[in-house]
Short mmCIF file of C-alpha atoms and ligand atoms in Angstrom, two decimals:
data_model
loop_
_atom_site.label_atom_id
_atom_site.label_comp_id
_atom_site.label_asym_id
_atom_site.label_seq_id
_atom_site.Cartn_x
_atom_site.Cartn_y
_atom_site.Cartn_z
CA MET A 274 0.00 0.00 0.00
CA THR A 275 1.29 3.45 -0.83
CA ALA A 276 0.75 6.28 1.58
CA ALA A 277 -2.01 8.71 0.57
CA LYS A 278 -0.58 11.79 -1.11
CA PRO A 279 -0.66 14.66 1.38
CA ARG A 280 -3.30 17.21 0.51
CA PRO A 281 -2.47 20.91 0.16
CA VAL A 282 -3.12 22.90 3.31
CA VAL A 283 -5.26 25.99 3.61
CA LEU A 284 -5.20 28.10 6.74
CA SER A 285 -6.82 31.34 7.76
CA GLY A 286 -7.43 33.28 10.91
CA ILE A 287 -9.86 35.88 12.02
CA GLN A 288 -9.64 38.17 15.02
CA PRO A 289 -12.39 37.65 17.60
CA SER A 290 -13.19 41.34 17.74
CA GLY A 291 -16.12 43.28 16.32
CA ARG A 292 -18.94 41.24 14.82
CA LEU A 293 -18.94 38.92 11.81
CA THR A 294 -20.55 40.54 8.79
CA LEU A 295 -22.22 39.52 5.59
CA GLY A 296 -18.89 40.43 3.97
CA ASN A 297 -17.04 37.86 6.11
CA TYR A 298 -19.61 35.27 5.08
CA LEU A 299 -20.00 35.94 1.35
CA GLY A 300 -16.40 37.03 0.73
CA ALA A 301 -14.68 34.43 2.91
CA ILE A 302 -16.32 31.74 5.05
CA LYS A 303 -18.81 30.58 2.42
CA ASN A 304 -15.99 30.04 -0.08
CA TRP A 305 -13.96 28.08 2.46
CA VAL A 306 -16.64 25.41 2.82
CA PRO A 307 -15.95 23.51 -0.47
CA LEU A 308 -12.16 23.68 0.06
CA ALA A 309 -12.47 20.80 2.54
CA ASP A 310 -13.09 18.47 -0.43
CA THR A 311 -9.57 18.98 -1.71
CA HIS A 312 -7.50 20.52 1.10
CA ASP A 313 -6.62 20.05 4.75
CA CYS A 314 -8.28 23.13 6.23
CA TYR A 315 -7.34 24.96 9.40
CA TYR A 316 -9.37 27.96 10.60
CA MET A 317 -8.58 29.68 13.83
CA LEU A 318 -9.62 32.52 16.05
CA VAL A 319 -6.54 34.61 16.67
CA ASP A 320 -7.06 35.63 20.28
CA LEU A 321 -3.33 36.29 20.79
CA HIS A 322 -3.49 38.82 17.98
CA ALA A 323 -6.66 40.38 19.39
CA ILE A 324 -4.96 41.48 22.63
CA THR A 325 -2.58 43.77 20.75
CA VAL A 326 -5.37 46.25 21.40
CA ARG A 327 -7.18 46.27 24.76
CA GLN A 328 -10.07 43.83 25.02
CA ASP A 329 -12.67 43.43 27.71
CA PRO A 330 -12.14 39.82 28.93
CA LYS A 331 -15.85 39.05 29.21
CA VAL A 332 -16.56 40.37 25.73
CA LEU A 333 -13.55 38.56 24.27
CA ARG A 334 -14.68 35.22 25.65
CA GLU A 335 -18.25 35.72 24.44
CA ARG A 336 -16.99 36.70 20.97
CA CYS A 337 -14.87 33.55 20.73
CA PHE A 338 -17.88 31.33 21.45
CA GLU A 339 -20.02 33.42 19.10
CA PHE A 340 -17.49 33.27 16.25
CA ILE A 341 -16.85 29.55 16.53
CA ALA A 342 -20.59 28.84 16.58
CA LEU A 343 -20.98 31.08 13.53
CA TYR A 344 -18.17 29.29 11.68
CA VAL A 345 -20.02 26.02 12.16
CA ALA A 346 -23.43 27.59 11.41
CA CYS A 347 -22.00 28.97 8.14
CA GLY A 348 -21.16 25.44 7.04
CA LEU A 349 -17.65 24.73 8.33
CA ASP A 350 -18.16 21.18 9.54
CA PRO A 351 -15.79 20.50 12.47
CA SER A 352 -15.26 16.95 11.33
CA ARG A 353 -13.93 18.16 7.96
CA ASN A 354 -12.12 21.31 9.10
CA VAL A 355 -9.83 21.95 12.04
CA LEU A 356 -11.46 24.78 14.00
CA PHE A 357 -9.48 26.09 16.94
CA VAL A 358 -8.36 28.96 19.10
CA GLN A 359 -4.79 30.19 18.63
CA SER A 360 -3.99 30.41 22.37
CA HIS A 361 -4.82 26.69 22.78
CA VAL A 362 -1.82 25.73 20.64
CA PRO A 363 1.39 26.83 22.40
CA ALA A 364 3.50 26.25 19.29
CA HIS A 365 2.27 29.60 17.87
CA ALA A 366 3.94 31.63 20.60
CA ARG A 367 7.01 29.40 20.53
CA LEU A 368 7.60 29.63 16.78
CA SER A 369 6.92 33.34 16.80
CA TRP A 370 9.88 33.81 19.19
CA VAL A 371 12.14 31.95 16.80
CA LEU A 372 10.89 33.95 13.81
CA ASN A 373 11.43 37.20 15.74
CA CYS A 374 15.11 36.44 15.50
CA TYR A 375 14.80 36.16 11.70
CA THR A 376 12.80 39.35 11.15
CA GLN A 377 14.28 42.82 10.95
CA MET A 378 12.98 45.84 12.85
CA GLY A 379 13.02 47.75 9.57
CA GLU A 380 10.72 45.24 7.92
CA LEU A 381 8.19 45.52 10.72
CA SER A 382 8.30 49.32 10.76
CA ARG A 383 7.23 49.37 7.14
CA MET A 384 3.96 47.47 7.75
CA THR A 385 1.05 49.74 6.91
CA GLN A 386 -1.24 48.03 9.42
CA PHE A 387 1.22 48.84 12.21
CA LYS A 388 1.36 52.46 11.10
CA ASP A 389 -2.46 52.69 10.95
CA LYS A 390 -3.04 50.94 14.25
CA SER A 391 -0.39 52.87 16.14
CA ALA A 392 -1.87 56.11 14.82
CA LYS A 393 -5.25 54.97 16.18
CA ASN A 394 -3.92 53.73 19.55
CA VAL A 395 -1.37 56.41 20.47
CA ASP A 396 -1.58 55.57 24.17
CA ASN A 397 -0.88 51.85 23.66
CA ILE A 398 1.73 51.28 20.97
CA ASN A 399 2.86 48.01 22.52
CA ALA A 400 5.53 45.59 21.31
CA GLY A 401 2.84 43.07 20.40
CA LEU A 402 1.31 45.48 17.93
CA PHE A 403 4.71 45.88 16.30
CA ASP A 404 5.36 42.16 16.35
CA TYR A 405 1.90 41.18 15.12
CA PRO A 406 3.06 40.08 11.62
CA VAL A 407 5.65 37.69 13.05
CA LEU A 408 3.01 35.85 15.04
CA MET A 409 0.95 35.71 11.88
CA ALA A 410 3.92 34.23 10.01
CA ALA A 411 4.20 31.58 12.74
CA ASP A 412 0.46 30.81 12.39
CA ILE A 413 0.90 30.11 8.71
CA LEU A 414 4.27 28.35 8.65
CA LEU A 415 3.40 25.92 11.47
CA TYR A 416 0.84 24.19 9.27
CA ASP A 417 2.83 24.05 6.01
CA ALA A 418 0.01 26.10 4.49
CA THR A 419 0.23 26.43 0.74
CA GLY A 420 -2.72 28.79 0.40
CA VAL A 421 -3.83 31.51 2.76
CA PRO A 422 -7.24 33.11 2.11
CA VAL A 423 -6.96 36.72 3.25
CA GLY A 424 -8.30 40.12 2.33
CA ASP A 425 -6.31 42.61 0.35
CA ASP A 426 -5.30 44.39 3.56
CA GLN A 427 -3.27 41.35 4.68
CA LYS A 428 -1.21 41.00 1.51
CA GLN A 429 1.75 42.83 2.97
CA HIS A 430 1.81 40.52 6.01
CA LEU A 431 1.79 37.53 3.72
CA GLU A 432 4.70 38.94 1.74
CA LEU A 433 6.63 39.26 4.99
CA THR A 434 5.75 35.66 5.89
CA ARG A 435 7.18 34.54 2.57
CA ASP A 436 10.36 36.60 3.04
CA VAL A 437 10.95 35.20 6.54
CA ALA A 438 10.29 31.63 5.39
CA ILE A 439 12.71 31.97 2.50
CA ARG A 440 15.34 33.56 4.75
CA PHE A 441 15.04 30.75 7.28
CA ASN A 442 15.15 28.11 4.56
CA ASN A 443 18.28 29.66 3.11
CA ALA A 444 19.93 29.66 6.51
CA HIS A 445 18.87 26.23 7.73
CA GLY A 446 17.27 24.17 4.98
CA THR A 447 18.54 22.38 1.94
CA LYS A 448 17.15 22.60 -1.58
CA ASP A 449 15.25 19.34 -1.33
CA ARG A 450 14.49 19.69 2.35
CA PRO A 451 13.28 23.23 3.05
CA VAL A 452 12.24 23.79 6.66
CA PHE A 453 9.18 25.83 5.69
CA ILE A 454 6.72 25.73 2.82
CA VAL A 455 6.48 29.19 1.25
CA PRO A 456 2.75 30.11 1.18
CA GLU A 457 0.71 31.90 -1.48
CA PRO A 458 -2.07 34.39 -0.75
CA MET A 459 -5.60 33.53 -1.95
CA ILE A 460 -7.21 36.93 -2.46
CA PRO A 461 -10.89 36.94 -3.49
CA PRO A 462 -11.62 38.62 -6.86
CA VAL A 463 -13.04 42.15 -6.79
CA GLY A 464 -16.65 41.08 -7.44
CA ALA A 465 -16.57 38.70 -4.48
CA ARG A 466 -15.68 41.47 -2.09
CA ILE A 467 -18.61 43.00 -0.21
CA MET A 468 -18.28 46.71 0.45
CA GLY A 469 -19.84 48.96 3.10
CA LEU A 470 -23.47 50.02 2.63
CA GLN A 471 -22.77 53.62 3.59
CA ASP A 472 -19.32 53.81 2.02
CA PRO A 473 -19.27 51.36 -0.87
CA THR A 474 -15.69 52.27 -1.74
CA ALA A 475 -14.37 50.59 1.44
CA LYS A 476 -14.69 46.95 2.49
CA MET A 477 -17.61 46.11 4.83
CA SER A 478 -15.82 46.12 8.16
CA LYS A 479 -16.57 44.03 11.23
CA SER A 480 -15.27 46.72 13.55
CA GLY A 481 -16.35 49.88 11.75
CA ASP A 482 -17.97 52.73 13.66
CA ALA A 483 -21.04 53.19 11.48
CA GLU A 484 -23.66 50.70 12.63
CA THR A 485 -25.56 50.96 9.33
CA ASP A 486 -22.50 50.38 7.12
CA ALA A 487 -22.39 46.63 7.79
CA ILE A 488 -24.90 43.82 7.94
CA TYR A 489 -24.02 41.57 10.86
CA LEU A 490 -24.70 37.86 10.55
CA LEU A 491 -26.85 37.99 13.66
CA ASP A 492 -28.89 41.06 12.66
CA PRO A 493 -32.65 40.38 12.84
CA PRO A 494 -34.54 40.46 9.49
CA ASP A 495 -36.07 43.91 10.00
CA THR A 496 -32.64 45.39 10.75
CA ILE A 497 -31.21 43.81 7.61
CA THR A 498 -34.06 45.20 5.53
CA ARG A 499 -33.75 48.66 7.03
CA LYS A 500 -29.98 48.78 6.44
CA LEU A 501 -30.28 47.67 2.83
CA LYS A 502 -33.11 50.12 2.12
CA ARG A 503 -30.89 52.91 3.42
CA ALA A 504 -27.83 51.80 1.49
CA VAL A 505 -26.10 54.56 -0.43
CA THR A 506 -26.72 54.29 -4.16
CA ASP A 507 -25.43 56.41 -6.99
CA LEU A 508 -26.70 59.21 -9.19
CA GLY A 509 -29.07 58.25 -11.97
CA ASN A 510 -31.28 55.19 -12.03
CA GLU A 511 -29.39 52.75 -14.19
CA VAL A 512 -28.70 49.26 -12.85
CA ARG A 513 -25.27 48.44 -14.20
CA TYR A 514 -22.12 46.86 -12.73
CA ASP A 515 -19.42 49.50 -12.60
CA VAL A 516 -17.35 49.59 -9.43
CA LYS A 517 -15.81 52.95 -10.32
CA ASP A 518 -18.83 54.98 -11.37
CA LYS A 519 -21.55 53.09 -9.52
CA PRO A 520 -19.97 51.55 -6.41
CA GLY A 521 -23.22 51.50 -4.40
CA VAL A 522 -25.34 49.83 -7.07
CA SER A 523 -22.52 47.43 -7.98
CA ASN A 524 -22.24 46.37 -4.34
CA LEU A 525 -26.00 45.70 -4.11
CA MET A 526 -25.66 43.66 -7.30
CA SER A 527 -22.77 41.64 -5.83
CA ILE A 528 -24.80 40.97 -2.69
CA LEU A 529 -27.82 39.86 -4.71
CA ALA A 530 -25.68 37.69 -6.99
CA ALA A 531 -23.85 36.01 -4.10
CA THR A 532 -27.03 35.31 -2.13
CA THR A 533 -29.23 34.08 -5.00
CA GLY A 534 -26.75 32.60 -7.47
CA GLN A 535 -28.01 34.92 -10.22
CA THR A 536 -25.43 36.33 -12.62
CA LEU A 537 -24.83 40.07 -12.88
CA GLU A 538 -26.32 39.99 -16.41
CA GLN A 539 -29.54 38.43 -15.12
CA ILE A 540 -29.75 41.09 -12.44
CA VAL A 541 -29.35 43.89 -14.98
CA GLU A 542 -32.03 42.32 -17.13
CA THR A 543 -34.50 42.07 -14.26
CA TYR A 544 -33.89 45.36 -12.47
CA ASN A 545 -32.68 47.90 -15.00
CA GLY A 546 -35.33 50.55 -15.47
CA GLN A 547 -37.13 49.51 -12.27
CA GLY A 548 -35.46 52.06 -9.97
CA TYR A 549 -33.09 51.35 -7.10
CA GLY A 550 -35.89 50.67 -4.62
CA LYS A 551 -36.72 47.37 -6.33
CA LEU A 552 -33.08 46.29 -6.33
CA LYS A 553 -32.74 47.11 -2.63
CA GLY A 554 -35.95 45.26 -1.80
CA ALA A 555 -34.77 42.17 -3.68
CA ALA A 556 -31.34 42.30 -2.00
CA ALA A 557 -32.99 42.62 1.42
CA GLU A 558 -35.22 39.64 0.82
CA ALA A 559 -32.34 37.55 -0.51
CA VAL A 560 -30.04 38.37 2.42
CA VAL A 561 -32.76 37.63 4.98
CA GLU A 562 -33.44 34.25 3.34
CA CYS A 563 -29.73 33.45 3.05
CA LEU A 564 -29.09 34.20 6.73
CA ARG A 565 -32.24 32.57 8.10
CA PRO A 566 -30.80 29.01 8.26
CA VAL A 567 -27.44 30.33 9.51
CA GLN A 568 -29.14 32.16 12.37
CA ALA A 569 -31.33 29.17 13.27
CA ARG A 570 -28.33 26.85 13.36
CA TYR A 571 -26.35 29.42 15.33
CA ALA A 572 -29.01 29.60 18.04
CA GLU A 573 -28.85 25.82 18.51
CA LEU A 574 -25.06 25.71 18.58
CA ARG A 575 -24.58 28.71 20.85
CA GLY A 576 -27.02 27.17 23.32
CA ASP A 577 -24.74 24.16 23.68
CA GLU A 578 -21.54 25.54 25.17
CA PRO A 579 -20.20 22.10 26.18
CA GLY A 580 -20.63 21.07 22.53
CA LEU A 581 -18.62 24.09 21.38
CA MET A 582 -15.93 23.30 23.95
CA ARG A 583 -15.69 19.80 22.48
CA VAL A 584 -15.21 21.28 19.00
CA LEU A 585 -12.44 23.54 20.30
CA ARG A 586 -10.67 20.84 22.29
CA ASP A 587 -10.72 18.46 19.37
CA GLY A 588 -9.54 21.25 17.03
CA ALA A 589 -6.69 22.22 19.37
CA GLN A 590 -5.56 18.63 19.59
CA ARG A 591 -5.50 18.12 15.83
CA ALA A 592 -3.86 21.51 15.26
CA SER A 593 -1.20 20.80 17.92
CA GLN A 594 -0.27 17.55 16.30
CA LYS A 595 0.65 19.28 13.05
CA ALA A 596 2.09 22.41 14.67
CA ASP A 597 4.29 20.53 17.16
CA ALA A 598 5.81 18.45 14.39
CA THR A 599 6.79 21.62 12.51
CA LEU A 600 8.14 23.24 15.65
CA MET A 601 10.35 20.21 16.36
CA ARG A 602 11.63 20.35 12.78
CA VAL A 603 12.55 24.00 13.35
CA HIS A 604 14.23 23.30 16.68
CA GLU A 605 16.25 20.56 15.06
CA ALA A 606 17.29 22.85 12.21
CA LEU A 607 18.40 25.44 14.78
CA GLY A 608 20.51 22.95 16.69
CA PHE A 609 18.35 22.89 19.83
CA ILE A 610 18.61 19.63 21.76
CA PRO A 611 15.54 17.50 20.92
CA GLN A 612 12.95 17.21 23.72
N1 LIG B 741 -4.04 39.40 10.55
C1 LIG B 741 -5.24 38.77 10.06
C2 LIG B 741 -6.35 39.81 9.98
O1 LIG B 741 -6.38 40.73 10.73
C3 LIG B 741 -5.67 37.64 10.96
C4 LIG B 741 -4.69 36.53 10.97
C5 LIG B 741 -3.85 36.18 11.98
C6 LIG B 741 -4.45 35.60 9.92
N2 LIG B 741 -3.13 35.08 11.67
C7 LIG B 741 -3.46 34.70 10.40
C8 LIG B 741 -4.99 35.45 8.64
C9 LIG B 741 -3.01 33.66 9.60
C10 LIG B 741 -4.52 34.40 7.85
C11 LIG B 741 -3.53 33.53 8.32
O2 LIG B 741 -7.23 39.68 9.18
#
C-alpha cells in the first residue's frame, strides 16, 4: 500500500473582535466550505493577535464562542475542518519567538497596518502590535500552508511571511528539504468582495464605527431590511455593474448575486429601469433568506456551550499535532537539543 498523497493545506485566521458581517460570510467563510473536499483546512480565532489592542475579557470570551458557533453555522463542519483557538496551541507563541530572530525591525516598521493601528492607539503602541506580523507568520508556517485566504489588507503581512520563510530556509534548509513551505495568498476577486453600505468604496468592516454600514450575521430580518433600504446608491437610475462609477449599485448587485446565485447579467435584465428601490428590496429579501438558516443553526449551537468546547478541544488537539511536528523540525534545524 502506498501512503495517501498529502493534501495541500489551507489556513486562515480571524480576530475575535467586532462582529462577523455579511462580507465575512459571502467574501470568505462561504468560499472556504468547499475547500475541505480537496484541502486540509485549518481555521482559527486569533485571540493572541486580538490582545494587541485592549479587550474586555468578558466580551472577548463571548466573541470567541459566538465566532466559533458562527463558523459552524455557516457550514464549516468541524469533522472536515480543524477549528481552533490560537492560544490553545502553544507552538504559535514558541515559533513566533524563533521567527522574531529572523525578522528585521526595519521590515516591521514598514507594515502599513502597524502604522495605521499605532496612529489609532497612540496611548498603547505596545511591542505586540509591532510584532503582530511575526506571530501571523508563525500561524501560517506551522501548518505548512500552501494557500492563505486573506483580504487585500493582509497581503503585505503575507509577503513578509514569505520573506521570513525563504530567509530561514536559506539559513537552515537544503534545496530538497526546506524547513518551511512558502505560502501563497488567496485573495478573493473584486466582485466577491462585499463593500460597506454607507461607504461602498471601502470593504464592509466588522469593527467599523457606522452601525448601518455593515450587515451583521446575527442582525434580525427587520434590521437587515432597514440597512439595505438605506444603502447609499449612486446618481441616476441605471442598474449596471461599474465599481468605479456606480460603487453603491454594484455592491448591491454583488450581494444579490452572491445570495441568490443569479449572474450580474440576469440582475441587470430584471432590475434595469425599475429604480433602485426594487433592487434594494430584492437584495434585502435575498439576504434575509440566506441568513435565516445560519441564524437558526447558530441559536442551537450557541445554546450548547459544552458542545462548542468539544469542538475547540478536538480542534486544538488536531492543530497541535501538526504544529508541534513543525516546531520540532525548526528546533532541530536550529541545533536545539531535541525534547
Ligand atoms: N491578521 C489577520 C487579519 O487581521 C488575521 C490573521 C492572523 C491571519 N493570523 C493569520 C490570517 C493567519 C490568515 C492567516 O485579518
